[in-house]
Every structure is written in C-alpha cells, then in structure tokens.
PDB file of C-alpha atoms in Angstrom:
ATOM      1  CA  MET A  28      13.083  18.326   8.859  1.00  0.00           C
ATOM      2  CA  GLU A  29      12.198  19.445   5.651  1.00  0.00           C
ATOM      3  CA  LYS A  30      11.368  23.303   5.215  1.00  0.00           C
ATOM      4  CA  ILE A  31       8.031  23.973   3.996  1.00  0.00           C
ATOM      5  CA  ASP A  32       6.023  26.890   3.764  1.00  0.00           C
ATOM      6  CA  GLU A  33       2.297  28.336   4.246  1.00  0.00           C
ATOM      7  CA  ILE A  34       1.697  27.235   0.787  1.00  0.00           C
ATOM      8  CA  ASP A  35       3.214  23.746   1.384  1.00  0.00           C
ATOM      9  CA  ARG A  36       1.094  23.701   4.794  1.00  0.00           C
ATOM     10  CA  LYS A  37      -2.101  24.469   2.851  1.00  0.00           C
ATOM     11  CA  ILE A  38      -1.271  21.392  -0.013  1.00  0.00           C
ATOM     12  CA  LEU A  39      -0.783  19.162   2.727  1.00  0.00           C
ATOM     13  CA  ALA A  40      -3.952  20.254   4.644  1.00  0.00           C
ATOM     14  CA  CYS A  41      -5.934  19.578   1.518  1.00  0.00           C
ATOM     15  CA  LEU A  42      -4.465  16.221   1.004  1.00  0.00           C
ATOM     16  CA  GLN A  43      -5.038  15.048   4.349  1.00  0.00           C
ATOM     17  CA  LYS A  44      -8.778  16.051   4.202  1.00  0.00           C
ATOM     18  CA  ASP A  45      -9.200  14.654   0.463  1.00  0.00           C
ATOM     19  CA  GLY A  46      -6.176  12.640  -1.056  1.00  0.00           C
ATOM     20  CA  SER A  47      -8.027  12.093  -4.042  1.00  0.00           C
ATOM     21  CA  ILE A  48      -8.400  16.138  -5.184  1.00  0.00           C
ATOM     22  CA  SER A  49      -7.171  16.744  -8.462  1.00  0.00           C
ATOM     23  CA  GLN A  50      -4.151  18.572  -8.833  1.00  0.00           C
ATOM     24  CA  ARG A  51      -6.297  21.477 -10.657  1.00  0.00           C
ATOM     25  CA  ASP A  52      -8.732  21.799  -7.518  1.00  0.00           C
ATOM     26  CA  LEU A  53      -5.596  21.608  -5.227  1.00  0.00           C
ATOM     27  CA  ALA A  54      -3.811  24.440  -7.364  1.00  0.00           C
ATOM     28  CA  GLU A  55      -7.012  26.663  -7.425  1.00  0.00           C
ATOM     29  CA  ARG A  56      -7.376  26.154  -3.714  1.00  0.00           C
ATOM     30  CA  VAL A  57      -3.758  26.739  -2.413  1.00  0.00           C
ATOM     31  CA  GLY A  58      -3.654  29.709  -4.951  1.00  0.00           C
ATOM     32  CA  LEU A  59      -0.866  28.275  -7.447  1.00  0.00           C
ATOM     33  CA  SER A  60      -0.641  27.272 -11.284  1.00  0.00           C
ATOM     34  CA  GLN A  61      -1.082  23.738 -11.800  1.00  0.00           C
ATOM     35  CA  ASN A  62       2.534  23.530 -12.795  1.00  0.00           C
ATOM     36  CA  ALA A  63       3.977  25.350  -9.696  1.00  0.00           C
ATOM     37  CA  CYS A  64       1.605  22.787  -7.623  1.00  0.00           C
ATOM     38  CA  TRP A  65       2.611  20.162  -9.716  1.00  0.00           C
ATOM     39  CA  ARG A  66       6.421  20.974  -8.913  1.00  0.00           C
ATOM     40  CA  ARG A  67       5.606  21.406  -5.199  1.00  0.00           C
ATOM     41  CA  LEU A  68       3.779  17.894  -4.909  1.00  0.00           C
ATOM     42  CA  GLN A  69       6.737  16.518  -6.621  1.00  0.00           C
ATOM     43  CA  ARG A  70       9.190  17.946  -4.003  1.00  0.00           C
ATOM     44  CA  LEU A  71       6.548  16.485  -1.153  1.00  0.00           C
ATOM     45  CA  ASN A  72       6.828  13.499  -2.421  1.00  0.00           C
ATOM     46  CA  ALA A  73      10.382  12.940  -3.067  1.00  0.00           C
ATOM     47  CA  THR A  74      11.267  14.583   0.273  1.00  0.00           C
ATOM     48  CA  GLY A  75       9.030  11.564   2.100  1.00  0.00           C
ATOM     49  CA  LEU A  76       6.364  14.303   3.675  1.00  0.00           C
ATOM     50  CA  ILE A  77       4.027  12.684   1.800  1.00  0.00           C
ATOM     51  CA  ARG A  78       3.956   8.964   1.503  1.00  0.00           C
ATOM     52  CA  GLY A  79       1.151   8.092  -0.919  1.00  0.00           C
ATOM     53  CA  THR A  80      -2.476   8.177  -1.122  1.00  0.00           C
ATOM     54  CA  HIS A  81      -4.932   5.866   0.197  1.00  0.00           C
ATOM     55  CA  ALA A  82      -8.502   5.333   1.133  1.00  0.00           C
ATOM     56  CA  ASP A  83      -9.948   5.417   4.563  1.00  0.00           C
ATOM     57  CA  ILE A  84     -12.159   2.224   4.402  1.00  0.00           C
ATOM     58  CA  ASP A  85     -14.486   1.672   7.125  1.00  0.00           C
ATOM     59  CA  VAL A  86     -13.670  -1.793   8.121  1.00  0.00           C
ATOM     60  CA  ALA A  87     -16.531  -2.220  10.648  1.00  0.00           C
ATOM     61  CA  ALA A  88     -18.752  -1.841   7.846  1.00  0.00           C
ATOM     62  CA  LEU A  89     -17.016  -5.052   5.843  1.00  0.00           C
ATOM     63  CA  GLY A  90     -17.606  -6.904   9.074  1.00  0.00           C
ATOM     64  CA  TYR A  91     -14.593  -6.470  11.228  1.00  0.00           C
ATOM     65  CA  ASP A  92     -16.090  -5.132  14.091  1.00  0.00           C
ATOM     66  CA  LEU A  93     -13.587  -5.703  16.993  1.00  0.00           C
ATOM     67  CA  THR A  94     -10.782  -3.583  17.783  1.00  0.00           C
ATOM     68  CA  VAL A  95      -7.797  -4.691  20.059  1.00  0.00           C
ATOM     69  CA  PHE A  96      -4.963  -3.255  21.280  1.00  0.00           C
ATOM     70  CA  VAL A  97      -2.472  -6.080  22.092  1.00  0.00           C
ATOM     71  CA  MET A  98       0.373  -5.453  24.622  1.00  0.00           C
ATOM     72  CA  ILE A  99       3.254  -7.807  24.319  1.00  0.00           C
ATOM     73  CA  ARG A 100       6.053  -8.128  26.867  1.00  0.00           C
ATOM     74  CA  THR A 101       9.271 -10.228  25.832  1.00  0.00           C
ATOM     75  CA  ARG A 102      11.927 -11.797  27.561  1.00  0.00           C
ATOM     76  CA  HIS A 103      14.261 -11.280  24.319  1.00  0.00           C
ATOM     77  CA  HIS A 104      15.961  -8.405  23.072  1.00  0.00           C
ATOM     78  CA  SER A 105      18.380  -9.175  20.475  1.00  0.00           C
ATOM     79  CA  LYS A 106      18.100  -7.573  16.886  1.00  0.00           C
ATOM     80  CA  GLU A 107      17.746 -10.949  15.324  1.00  0.00           C
ATOM     81  CA  TRP A 108      14.818 -11.940  17.452  1.00  0.00           C
ATOM     82  CA  ALA A 109      12.986  -8.786  17.071  1.00  0.00           C
ATOM     83  CA  ASP A 110      13.671  -9.371  13.508  1.00  0.00           C
ATOM     84  CA  ASP A 111      12.206 -12.307  13.417  1.00  0.00           C
ATOM     85  CA  PHE A 112       9.158 -11.280  15.715  1.00  0.00           C
ATOM     86  CA  ARG A 113       8.598  -8.549  13.151  1.00  0.00           C
ATOM     87  CA  LYS A 114       8.564 -10.773   9.969  1.00  0.00           C
ATOM     88  CA  HIS A 115       6.256 -13.169  11.847  1.00  0.00           C
ATOM     89  CA  VAL A 116       3.958  -9.701  13.091  1.00  0.00           C
ATOM     90  CA  ASP A 117       4.102  -8.500   9.437  1.00  0.00           C
ATOM     91  CA  ARG A 118       2.656 -11.695   7.919  1.00  0.00           C
ATOM     92  CA  LEU A 119      -0.656 -11.682  10.251  1.00  0.00           C
ATOM     93  CA  PRO A 120      -3.355  -9.873   8.565  1.00  0.00           C
ATOM     94  CA  GLU A 121      -5.315  -8.712  11.222  1.00  0.00           C
ATOM     95  CA  VAL A 122      -2.316  -6.419  12.258  1.00  0.00           C
ATOM     96  CA  ILE A 123      -3.288  -2.716  10.933  1.00  0.00           C
ATOM     97  CA  ASP A 124      -0.301  -0.911  13.172  1.00  0.00           C
ATOM     98  CA  PHE A 125       2.420  -2.175  14.934  1.00  0.00           C
ATOM     99  CA  TYR A 126       4.964  -0.213  16.987  1.00  0.00           C
ATOM    100  CA  ARG A 127       7.953  -0.867  19.293  1.00  0.00           C
ATOM    101  CA  ILE A 128       7.432   1.010  22.547  1.00  0.00           C
ATOM    102  CA  GLY A 129       9.212   2.062  25.949  1.00  0.00           C
ATOM    103  CA  GLY A 130       8.316   1.444  29.282  1.00  0.00           C
ATOM    104  CA  ASP A 131       7.014  -1.576  31.098  1.00  0.00           C
ATOM    105  CA  TRP A 132       5.636  -2.994  27.444  1.00  0.00           C
ATOM    106  CA  ASP A 133       7.870  -3.828  24.599  1.00  0.00           C
ATOM    107  CA  TYR A 134       5.186  -3.851  21.477  1.00  0.00           C
ATOM    108  CA  LEU A 135       1.843  -2.499  20.942  1.00  0.00           C
ATOM    109  CA  ILE A 136      -0.111  -4.211  18.152  1.00  0.00           C
ATOM    110  CA  LYS A 137      -3.502  -2.998  17.046  1.00  0.00           C
ATOM    111  CA  VAL A 138      -5.490  -5.528  15.192  1.00  0.00           C
ATOM    112  CA  VAL A 139      -9.301  -5.691  13.655  1.00  0.00           C
ATOM    113  CA  THR A 140     -10.655  -8.880  13.323  1.00  0.00           C
ATOM    114  CA  ARG A 141     -14.407 -10.408  13.538  1.00  0.00           C
ATOM    115  CA  GLY A 142     -15.450 -10.862  16.757  1.00  0.00           C
ATOM    116  CA  MET A 143     -13.687 -12.740  19.939  1.00  0.00           C
ATOM    117  CA  SER A 144     -13.667 -15.855  17.847  1.00  0.00           C
ATOM    118  CA  GLY A 145     -11.645 -13.769  15.208  1.00  0.00           C
ATOM    119  CA  TYR A 146      -9.204 -12.163  18.067  1.00  0.00           C
ATOM    120  CA  ASP A 147      -8.770 -15.657  19.383  1.00  0.00           C
ATOM    121  CA  ALA A 148      -7.678 -17.007  15.825  1.00  0.00           C
ATOM    122  CA  PHE A 149      -5.196 -14.106  15.808  1.00  0.00           C
ATOM    123  CA  TYR A 150      -4.062 -14.668  19.188  1.00  0.00           C
ATOM    124  CA  GLN A 151      -3.172 -18.777  18.280  1.00  0.00           C
ATOM    125  CA  LYS A 152      -1.100 -17.605  15.604  1.00  0.00           C
ATOM    126  CA  LEU A 153       0.471 -14.488  17.102  1.00  0.00           C
ATOM    127  CA  ILE A 154       1.594 -16.786  19.842  1.00  0.00           C
ATOM    128  CA  THR A 155       3.287 -19.685  17.995  1.00  0.00           C
ATOM    129  CA  SER A 156       6.758 -20.230  17.725  1.00  0.00           C
ATOM    130  CA  PHE A 157       7.524 -16.999  19.912  1.00  0.00           C
ATOM    131  CA  ASP A 158       8.780 -17.091  23.665  1.00  0.00           C
ATOM    132  CA  LEU A 159       6.549 -14.041  24.914  1.00  0.00           C
ATOM    133  CA  ALA A 160       6.375 -13.057  28.729  1.00  0.00           C
ATOM    134  CA  THR A 161       3.236 -11.391  28.863  1.00  0.00           C
ATOM    135  CA  VAL A 162       0.620 -10.666  25.979  1.00  0.00           C
ATOM    136  CA  THR A 163      -2.647  -9.044  27.189  1.00  0.00           C
ATOM    137  CA  GLY A 164      -5.760  -7.407  24.771  1.00  0.00           C
ATOM    138  CA  PHE A 165      -7.143  -4.123  25.603  1.00  0.00           C
ATOM    139  CA  PHE A 166     -10.636  -4.295  23.517  1.00  0.00           C
ATOM    140  CA  SER A 167     -12.063  -0.655  22.394  1.00  0.00           C
ATOM    141  CA  MET A 168     -15.311  -0.336  22.988  1.00  0.00           C
ATOM    142  CA  GLU A 169     -15.697   3.121  20.576  1.00  0.00           C
ATOM    143  CA  ALA A 170     -12.999   5.075  18.742  1.00  0.00           C
ATOM    144  CA  ILE A 171     -13.368   8.786  19.808  1.00  0.00           C
ATOM    145  CA  ILE A 172     -10.643  10.021  17.724  1.00  0.00           C
ATOM    146  CA  ASP A 173      -9.340   7.947  14.959  1.00  0.00           C
ATOM    147  CA  ASN A 174      -7.095   8.712  12.349  1.00  0.00           C
ATOM    148  CA  ARG A 175      -7.014  12.361  12.773  1.00  0.00           C
ATOM    149  CA  ALA A 176      -4.968  14.534  10.707  1.00  0.00           C
ATOM    150  CA  ALA A 177      -2.087  16.332  11.896  1.00  0.00           C
ATOM    151  CA  ASP A 178      -2.298  20.183  12.984  1.00  0.00           C
ATOM    152  CA  LEU A 179       0.026  21.652  10.771  1.00  0.00           C
ATOM    153  CA  ASN A 180      -0.030  25.187  12.072  1.00  0.00           C
ATOM    154  CA  ARG A 181       2.065  23.510  15.097  1.00  0.00           C
ATOM    155  CA  LEU A 182       4.716  23.454  12.221  1.00  0.00           C
ATOM    156  CA  LYS A 183       5.025  27.343  11.742  1.00  0.00           C
TER     157      LYS A 183
END
C-alpha cells in the first residue's frame, strides 16, 4: 500500500465528496499551496490511489429502474473459459459491476435495466453461447447504501 499522510487523506476525502472540485479550492481546503496540492495529486494518480474522476449518474432518472444482482455458478474453471466469459460479459451494456467471487457461487454481476423485459433480454444474451450451471437473479427493491465513500480514517 502506498504510504499516505493526513494531508493525502484530506485530499482523497474531498475528492470522494466532489471529484469536480477545482485544484485551487482543494488546496485551500487541505491547507496547501496550489503547486504543492498539484504535486500530491500527480503522485496519488501515478500510484493508482486515484483512478479517474467521473460523475455519479442517477440511472433510474434515465429510465433504468431495475437493479438485479445476478449470481452465476459454472462447471468450467479453466483460464481460457474464464477469459472468454469475461469478454462476453464485458460486451453486455447492462452490466455495471462484475466480480469473480468465492463460496457457493462463482460470479456476481450487477445489472441495471429497464424493467423485467429489459432484464429478460439481458438474461437471454448472457446465457447465449455459455454453459452456465446456475443463473439466478436477486431483484433490488431499494438501495439503502449505494456507492459509499471509503472511510479514510481507517488508514491511520
């Protein structure tokens, strides 16, 4: 893990709250000159602690009102099959998160779509050309905690 200090934690906390903050405002909030803040931002980006800046889009406002957590169990565990499956899932635009997991299931996919018919269309694309042992969907009724910022105080 990259060694970070209290000022780095302040910078990261500010960026988690508002990734569009200007460097001048960020420097002011963390108590640095603009140049010193810029150098720290460059280092945090170079080390991979900051992985870009993006907007948090309300997909439900765009009509994507159904979130489904898809659990997958497979009979295949070769690297070649897994690589092919990853490429297949990556091509499905409904997928917003994709994990290989341990336990009774092999993969977890988070899907956002327009209603049940949208999910059914996704499901048909998902299972095409792949031998999946079990596929089940858990339908979200409410996001209680969603995209929570990391607690940087735990890094001390």
